[in-house]
PDB file of C-alpha atoms in Angstrom:
ATOM      1  CA  PRO A 349      -6.078  -7.837  -7.015  1.00  0.00           C
ATOM      2  CA  PRO A 350      -6.351  -4.199  -8.355  1.00  0.00           C
ATOM      3  CA  LYS A 351      -6.018  -2.583  -4.575  1.00  0.00           C
ATOM      4  CA  GLN A 352      -4.549  -4.276  -1.682  1.00  0.00           C
ATOM      5  CA  LEU A 353      -4.158  -2.846   1.862  1.00  0.00           C
ATOM      6  CA  LYS A 354      -0.512  -2.409   2.754  1.00  0.00           C
ATOM      7  CA  GLY A 355      -0.610  -0.247   5.646  1.00  0.00           C
ATOM      8  CA  PHE A 356      -2.871   2.129   7.787  1.00  0.00           C
ATOM      9  CA  GLU A 357      -2.909   4.405  10.622  1.00  0.00           C
ATOM     10  CA  LYS A 358      -6.316   5.020  12.626  1.00  0.00           C
ATOM     11  CA  MET A 359      -6.612   8.616  13.288  1.00  0.00           C
ATOM     12  CA  VAL A 360      -9.468  10.644  14.840  1.00  0.00           C
ATOM     13  CA  LEU A 361      -9.611  14.138  13.916  1.00  0.00           C
ATOM     14  CA  ASN A 362     -12.093  17.010  14.487  1.00  0.00           C
ATOM     15  CA  ALA A 363     -13.885  18.520  11.380  1.00  0.00           C
ATOM     16  CA  GLY A 364     -11.336  20.450   9.393  1.00  0.00           C
ATOM     17  CA  ALA A 365      -8.309  19.453  11.528  1.00  0.00           C
ATOM     18  CA  MET A 366      -5.217  18.024   9.966  1.00  0.00           C
ATOM     19  CA  LYS A 367      -2.563  15.875  11.254  1.00  0.00           C
ATOM     20  CA  PRO A 368       0.615  14.253   9.565  1.00  0.00           C
ATOM     21  CA  ALA A 369       0.654  10.457   9.169  1.00  0.00           C
ATOM     22  CA  THR A 370       3.421   8.291   8.025  1.00  0.00           C
ATOM     23  CA  ILE A 371       2.991   4.751   6.477  1.00  0.00           C
ATOM     24  CA  THR A 372       6.125   3.003   5.734  1.00  0.00           C
ATOM     25  CA  LEU A 373       5.942   0.480   2.822  1.00  0.00           C
ATOM     26  CA  ASN A 374       8.794  -2.015   2.733  1.00  0.00           C
ATOM     27  CA  LYS A 375       9.952  -4.554  -0.008  1.00  0.00           C
ATOM     28  CA  ARG A 376       7.154  -6.951   1.188  1.00  0.00           C
ATOM     29  CA  ALA A 377       4.529  -4.545   0.187  1.00  0.00           C
ATOM     30  CA  PHE A 378       5.573  -4.922  -3.394  1.00  0.00           C
ATOM     31  CA  SER A 379       6.188  -8.504  -3.383  1.00  0.00           C
ATOM     32  CA  VAL A 380       4.198 -11.806  -4.267  1.00  0.00           C
ATOM     33  CA  TRP A 381       4.761 -15.312  -3.063  1.00  0.00           C
ATOM     34  CA  ASP A 382       6.553 -17.313  -5.864  1.00  0.00           C
ATOM     35  CA  ILE A 383       5.267 -20.602  -5.692  1.00  0.00           C
ATOM     36  CA  GLU A 384       8.323 -22.098  -7.580  1.00  0.00           C
ATOM     37  CA  THR A 385      11.134 -20.825  -5.303  1.00  0.00           C
ATOM     38  CA  HIS A 386       8.688 -20.568  -2.170  1.00  0.00           C
ATOM     39  CA  ALA A 387       9.810 -17.113  -1.544  1.00  0.00           C
ATOM     40  CA  TRP A 388       8.516 -13.769  -1.761  1.00  0.00           C
ATOM     41  CA  LYS A 389       9.603 -11.960  -5.000  1.00  0.00           C
ATOM     42  CA  VAL A 390       9.550  -8.191  -5.507  1.00  0.00           C
ATOM     43  CA  ILE A 391       7.501  -7.186  -8.708  1.00  0.00           C
ATOM     44  CA  GLN A 392       8.972  -4.595 -10.829  1.00  0.00           C
ATOM     45  CA  GLY A 393       6.579  -1.825 -12.259  1.00  0.00           C
ATOM     46  CA  LYS A 394       4.582   1.283 -11.489  1.00  0.00           C
ATOM     47  CA  PHE A 395       2.450   1.028  -8.383  1.00  0.00           C
ATOM     48  CA  GLY A 396      -0.417   3.389  -7.236  1.00  0.00           C
ATOM     49  CA  ILE A 397      -0.483   4.640  -3.811  1.00  0.00           C
ATOM     50  CA  PHE A 398      -3.883   5.615  -2.614  1.00  0.00           C
ATOM     51  CA  VAL A 399      -4.688   7.555   0.788  1.00  0.00           C
ATOM     52  CA  GLY A 400      -8.252   7.969   1.965  1.00  0.00           C
ATOM     53  CA  SER A 401     -10.667   7.082   4.691  1.00  0.00           C
ATOM     54  CA  SER A 402     -11.714   3.913   2.958  1.00  0.00           C
ATOM     55  CA  SER A 403     -11.028   2.122  -0.483  1.00  0.00           C
ATOM     56  CA  ARG A 404     -14.139   3.721  -1.781  1.00  0.00           C
ATOM     57  CA  ASP A 405     -13.188   7.394  -0.440  1.00  0.00           C
ATOM     58  CA  ILE A 406      -9.649   7.896  -2.060  1.00  0.00           C
ATOM     59  CA  ARG A 407      -8.300  11.413  -1.300  1.00  0.00           C
ATOM     60  CA  LEU A 408      -4.751  11.333  -2.431  1.00  0.00           C
ATOM     61  CA  THR A 409      -3.044   9.285  -5.312  1.00  0.00           C
ATOM     62  CA  SER A 410       0.618   9.041  -6.033  1.00  0.00           C
ATOM     63  CA  PHE A 411       2.759   6.471  -7.889  1.00  0.00           C
ATOM     64  CA  VAL A 412       5.997   4.691  -7.201  1.00  0.00           C
ATOM     65  CA  THR A 413       8.112   2.797  -9.680  1.00  0.00           C
ATOM     66  CA  ILE A 414      10.098  -0.287  -8.270  1.00  0.00           C
TER      67      ILE A 414
END
């Protein structure tokens, strides 16, 4: 799939307020199930990291290369 939810933190903020949030993405977040080896396999490449209130309301984008 083009986008997959790999982590989230529910936050309630007043309008205009800001609060830091930390979402840890481990190896599994960048893995797929290998049906031949019956194990998780880390996929190499460039991955988009999207932050927002929903998948349709993306407010921050970054990339990580594995």
